[in-house]
Tab-separated table of C-alpha atoms in Angstrom:
chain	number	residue	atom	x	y	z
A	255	UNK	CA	21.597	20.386	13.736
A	256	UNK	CA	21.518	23.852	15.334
A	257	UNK	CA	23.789	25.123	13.342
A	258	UNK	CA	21.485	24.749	10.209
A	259	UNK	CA	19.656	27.644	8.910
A	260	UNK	CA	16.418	26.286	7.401
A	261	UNK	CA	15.112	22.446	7.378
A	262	UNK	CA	13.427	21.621	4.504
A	263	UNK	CA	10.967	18.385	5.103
A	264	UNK	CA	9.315	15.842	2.310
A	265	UNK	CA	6.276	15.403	4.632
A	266	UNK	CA	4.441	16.627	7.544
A	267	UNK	CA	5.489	12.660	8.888
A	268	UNK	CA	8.910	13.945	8.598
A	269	UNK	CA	8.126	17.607	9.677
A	270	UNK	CA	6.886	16.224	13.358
A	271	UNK	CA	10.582	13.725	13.357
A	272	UNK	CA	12.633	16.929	12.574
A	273	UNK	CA	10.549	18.543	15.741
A	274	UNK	CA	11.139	15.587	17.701
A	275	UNK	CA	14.703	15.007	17.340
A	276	UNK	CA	16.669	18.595	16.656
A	277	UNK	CA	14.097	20.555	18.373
A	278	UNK	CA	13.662	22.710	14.894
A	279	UNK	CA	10.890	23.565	13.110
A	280	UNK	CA	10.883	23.278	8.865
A	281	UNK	CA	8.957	23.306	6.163
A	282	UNK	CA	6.833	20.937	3.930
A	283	UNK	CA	8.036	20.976	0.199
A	284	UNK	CA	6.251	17.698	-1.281
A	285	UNK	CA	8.737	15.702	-3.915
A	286	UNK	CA	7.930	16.361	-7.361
A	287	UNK	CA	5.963	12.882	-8.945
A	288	UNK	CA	6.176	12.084	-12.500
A	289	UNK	CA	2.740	12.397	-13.404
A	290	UNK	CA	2.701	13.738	-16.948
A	291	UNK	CA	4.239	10.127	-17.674
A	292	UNK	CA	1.714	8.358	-15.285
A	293	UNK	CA	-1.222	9.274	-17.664
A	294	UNK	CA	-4.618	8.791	-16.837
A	295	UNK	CA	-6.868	5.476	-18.163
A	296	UNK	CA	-10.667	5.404	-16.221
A	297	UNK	CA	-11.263	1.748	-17.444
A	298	UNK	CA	-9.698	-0.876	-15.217
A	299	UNK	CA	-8.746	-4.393	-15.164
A	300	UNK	CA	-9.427	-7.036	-12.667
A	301	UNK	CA	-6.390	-7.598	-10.694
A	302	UNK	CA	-4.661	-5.557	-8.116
A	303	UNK	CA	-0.795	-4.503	-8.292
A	304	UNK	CA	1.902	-4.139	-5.929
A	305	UNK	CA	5.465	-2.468	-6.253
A	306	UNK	CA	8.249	-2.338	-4.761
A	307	UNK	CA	11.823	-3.524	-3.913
A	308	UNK	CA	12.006	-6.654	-2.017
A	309	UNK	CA	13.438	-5.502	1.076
A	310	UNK	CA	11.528	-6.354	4.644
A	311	UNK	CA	10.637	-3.020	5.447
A	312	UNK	CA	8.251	-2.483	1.825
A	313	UNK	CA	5.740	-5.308	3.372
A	314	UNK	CA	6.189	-6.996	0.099
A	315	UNK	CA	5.896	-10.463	2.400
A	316	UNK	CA	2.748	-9.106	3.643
A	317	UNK	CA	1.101	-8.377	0.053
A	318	UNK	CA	1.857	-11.471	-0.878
A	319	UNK	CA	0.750	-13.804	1.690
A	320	UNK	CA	-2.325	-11.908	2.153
A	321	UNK	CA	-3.605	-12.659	-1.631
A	322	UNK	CA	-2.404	-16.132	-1.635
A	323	UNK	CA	-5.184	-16.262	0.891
A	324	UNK	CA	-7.487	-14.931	-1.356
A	325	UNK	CA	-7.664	-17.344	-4.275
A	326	UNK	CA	-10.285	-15.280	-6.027
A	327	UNK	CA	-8.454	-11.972	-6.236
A	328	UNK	CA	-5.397	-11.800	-8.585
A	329	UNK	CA	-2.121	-10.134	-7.800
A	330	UNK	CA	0.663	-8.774	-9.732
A	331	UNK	CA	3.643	-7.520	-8.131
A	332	UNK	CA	6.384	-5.875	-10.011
A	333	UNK	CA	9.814	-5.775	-8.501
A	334	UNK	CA	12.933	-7.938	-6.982
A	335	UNK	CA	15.314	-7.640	-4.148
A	336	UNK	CA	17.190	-9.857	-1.728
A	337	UNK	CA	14.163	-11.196	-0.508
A	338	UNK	CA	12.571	-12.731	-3.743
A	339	UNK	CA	13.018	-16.118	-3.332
A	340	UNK	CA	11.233	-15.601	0.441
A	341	UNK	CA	8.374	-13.764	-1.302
A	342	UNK	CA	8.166	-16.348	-4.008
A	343	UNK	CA	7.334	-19.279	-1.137
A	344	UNK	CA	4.393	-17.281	0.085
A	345	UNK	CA	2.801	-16.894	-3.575
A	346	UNK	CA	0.147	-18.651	-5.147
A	347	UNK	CA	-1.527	-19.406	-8.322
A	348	UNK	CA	-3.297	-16.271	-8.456
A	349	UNK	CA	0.043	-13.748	-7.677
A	350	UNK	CA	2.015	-13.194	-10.422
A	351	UNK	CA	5.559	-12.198	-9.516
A	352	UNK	CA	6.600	-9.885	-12.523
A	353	UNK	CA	10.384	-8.864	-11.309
A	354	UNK	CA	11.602	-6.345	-12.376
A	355	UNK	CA	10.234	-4.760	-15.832
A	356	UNK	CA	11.111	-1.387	-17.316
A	357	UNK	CA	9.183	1.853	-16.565
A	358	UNK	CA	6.701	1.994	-19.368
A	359	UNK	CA	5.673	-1.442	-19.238
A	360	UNK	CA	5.072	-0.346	-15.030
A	361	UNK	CA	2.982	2.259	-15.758
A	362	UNK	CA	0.365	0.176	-18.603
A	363	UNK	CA	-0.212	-2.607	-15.918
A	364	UNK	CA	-0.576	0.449	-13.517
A	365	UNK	CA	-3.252	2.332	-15.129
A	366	UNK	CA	-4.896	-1.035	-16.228
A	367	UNK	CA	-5.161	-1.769	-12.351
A	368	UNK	CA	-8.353	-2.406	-9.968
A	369	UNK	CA	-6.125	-1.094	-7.006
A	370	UNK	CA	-2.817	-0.507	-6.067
A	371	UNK	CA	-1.481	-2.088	-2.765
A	372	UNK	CA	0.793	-0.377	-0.252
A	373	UNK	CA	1.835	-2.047	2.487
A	374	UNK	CA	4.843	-0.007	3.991
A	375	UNK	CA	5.810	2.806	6.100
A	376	UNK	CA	7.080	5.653	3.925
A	377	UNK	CA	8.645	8.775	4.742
A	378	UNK	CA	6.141	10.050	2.002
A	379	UNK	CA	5.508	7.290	-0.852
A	380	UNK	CA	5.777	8.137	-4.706
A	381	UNK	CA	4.065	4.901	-5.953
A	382	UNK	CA	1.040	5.646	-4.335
A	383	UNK	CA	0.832	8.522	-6.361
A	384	UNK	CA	2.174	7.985	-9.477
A	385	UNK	CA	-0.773	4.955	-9.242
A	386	UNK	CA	-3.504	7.793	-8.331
A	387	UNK	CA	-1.988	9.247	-11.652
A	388	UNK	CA	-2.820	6.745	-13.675
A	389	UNK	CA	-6.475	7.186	-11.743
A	390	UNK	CA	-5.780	3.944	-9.389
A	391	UNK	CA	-7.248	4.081	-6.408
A	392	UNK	CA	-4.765	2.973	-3.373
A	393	UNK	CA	-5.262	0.081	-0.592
A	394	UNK	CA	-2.207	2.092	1.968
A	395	UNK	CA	-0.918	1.450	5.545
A	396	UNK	CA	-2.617	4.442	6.888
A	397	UNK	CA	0.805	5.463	8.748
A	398	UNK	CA	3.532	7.943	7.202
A	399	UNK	CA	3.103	9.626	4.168
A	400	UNK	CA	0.334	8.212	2.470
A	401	UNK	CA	-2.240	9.629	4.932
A	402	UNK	CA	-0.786	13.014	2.994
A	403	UNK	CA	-0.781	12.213	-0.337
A	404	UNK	CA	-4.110	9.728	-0.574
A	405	UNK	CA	-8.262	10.963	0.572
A	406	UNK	CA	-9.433	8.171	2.626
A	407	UNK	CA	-12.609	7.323	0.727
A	408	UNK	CA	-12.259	9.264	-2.126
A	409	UNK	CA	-8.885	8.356	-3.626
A	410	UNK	CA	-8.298	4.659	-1.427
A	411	UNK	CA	-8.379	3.517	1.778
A	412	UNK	CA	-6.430	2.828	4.666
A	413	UNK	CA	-5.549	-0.027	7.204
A	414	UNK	CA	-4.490	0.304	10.520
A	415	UNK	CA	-1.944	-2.603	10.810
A	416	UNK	CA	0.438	-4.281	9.109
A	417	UNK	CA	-1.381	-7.829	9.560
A	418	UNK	CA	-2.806	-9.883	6.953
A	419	UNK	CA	-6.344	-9.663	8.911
A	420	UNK	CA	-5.931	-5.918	8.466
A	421	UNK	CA	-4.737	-5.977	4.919
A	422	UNK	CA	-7.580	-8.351	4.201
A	423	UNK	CA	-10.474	-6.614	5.515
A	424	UNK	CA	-9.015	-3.686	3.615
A	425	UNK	CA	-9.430	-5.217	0.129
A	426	UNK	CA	-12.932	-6.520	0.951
A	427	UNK	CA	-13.821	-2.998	1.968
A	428	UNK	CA	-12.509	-1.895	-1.202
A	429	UNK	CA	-14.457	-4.629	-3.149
A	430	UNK	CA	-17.646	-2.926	-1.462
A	431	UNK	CA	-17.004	0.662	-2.344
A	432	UNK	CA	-15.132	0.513	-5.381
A	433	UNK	CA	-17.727	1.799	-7.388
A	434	UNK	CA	-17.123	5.094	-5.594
A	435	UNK	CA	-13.760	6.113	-6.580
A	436	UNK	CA	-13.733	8.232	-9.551
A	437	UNK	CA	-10.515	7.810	-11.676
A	438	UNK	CA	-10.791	11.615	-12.720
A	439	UNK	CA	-11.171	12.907	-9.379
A	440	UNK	CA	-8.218	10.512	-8.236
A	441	UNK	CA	-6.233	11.893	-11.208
A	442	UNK	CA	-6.842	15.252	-9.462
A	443	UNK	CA	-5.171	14.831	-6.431
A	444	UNK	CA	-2.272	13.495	-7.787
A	445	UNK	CA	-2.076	16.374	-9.652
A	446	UNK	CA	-0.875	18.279	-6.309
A	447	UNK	CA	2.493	16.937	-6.678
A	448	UNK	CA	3.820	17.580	-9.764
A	449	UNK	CA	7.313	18.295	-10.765
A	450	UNK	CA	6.299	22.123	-11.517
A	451	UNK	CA	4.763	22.604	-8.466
A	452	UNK	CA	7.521	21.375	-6.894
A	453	UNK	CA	10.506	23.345	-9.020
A	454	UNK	CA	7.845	26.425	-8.293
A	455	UNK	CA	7.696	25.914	-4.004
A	456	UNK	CA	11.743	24.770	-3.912
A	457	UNK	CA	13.316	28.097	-5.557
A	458	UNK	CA	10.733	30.369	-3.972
A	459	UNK	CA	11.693	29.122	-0.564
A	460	UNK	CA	15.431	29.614	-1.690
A	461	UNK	CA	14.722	33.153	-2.769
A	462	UNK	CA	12.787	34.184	-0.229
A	463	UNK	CA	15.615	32.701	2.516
A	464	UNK	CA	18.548	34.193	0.491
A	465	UNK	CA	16.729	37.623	0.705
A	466	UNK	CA	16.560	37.458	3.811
């Protein structure tokens, strides 16, 4: 590691576990998102959504179990994995396992959505924004990347914990305030990590290093 000239990091999450274990400094170039596919659509549907593959560490479990607790709210969670049949044992009536289902049919029942749920640890999280995208506000484990790429209050909301008591008191929250998110404005800040901002930041770092 100190043989490298130049550390390049996806997040300032990432920036500070560079620091931590080589002892090296680097610099934040954010991943370029899809968003001229994830289009914008202001008027929303009343259930939430959830994506992911079903492996432990995406919280899927913890999604799940925390709606089947909440007969009133609906669910729809797109994805499969290893742990499917696990996750399927902790649904109820009103979560909708979708597996897997190709990209543009991902991005209607995204844009159609009340919320988008994210329950994991990312070293920065592209989901979460491809959903702001779309305009969907995002319920996020306030711990990684997301704190970077979502406005507590303005474009979701956070929870401290991975615990269905945290997750839960999360949605109602939401329930409360989410009159206040504007799709538009939520749009916007997705906006600041598209693929030509990213093309743009990536080869002027190169040039300016190969200058050098």
């Amino acid at each position: 590691s100190q043989n490298v000239n130049y550390f390049i990091a996806n997040s300032q999450y990432i920036r500070k576990r560079v620091k931590n274990c080589y002892g090296r400094d680097s610099i934040v170039i954010y991943p370029p998102v899809d968003i001229e596919s994830f289009t914008l659509v202001e008027e929303k549907s009343d259930y939430y959504l959830a994506a992911s593959r079903f492996v432990p560490y995406k919280k899927i479990n913890l999604i799940v179990e925390t709606f089947a607790k909440m007969r009133d709210k609906k669910l729809i969670v797109i994805g499969d994995g290893p742990d499917y049949n696990k996750i399927k044992q902790l649904s109820s009536d009103n979560v909708y396992l979708a597996g897997f289902v190709q990209k543009d049919e991902m991005i209607k029942i995204m844009q159609k959505a009340k919320a988008f749920v994210f329950a994991a640890e990312e070293d920065f999280g592209i989901l979460p924004v491809e959903a702001q995208a779309c305009g969907t506000p995002v319920i996020a484990y306030g711990k990684g990347g997301t704190i970077e790429t979502i406005i507590n209050g303005q474009t979701g909301i956070f929870f401290n914990e991975q615990s269905i008591e945290c997750l839960t008191d999360a949605v109602n929250r939401f329930e409360k305030e989410c009159l206040h998110f504007n799709p538009k404005n939520t749009r916007q800040n997705a906006e600041r990590f598209s693929v030509e901002r990213f093309k743009k930041e990536y080869t002027d770092f190169v040039n300016a290093k190969y200058e050098v």
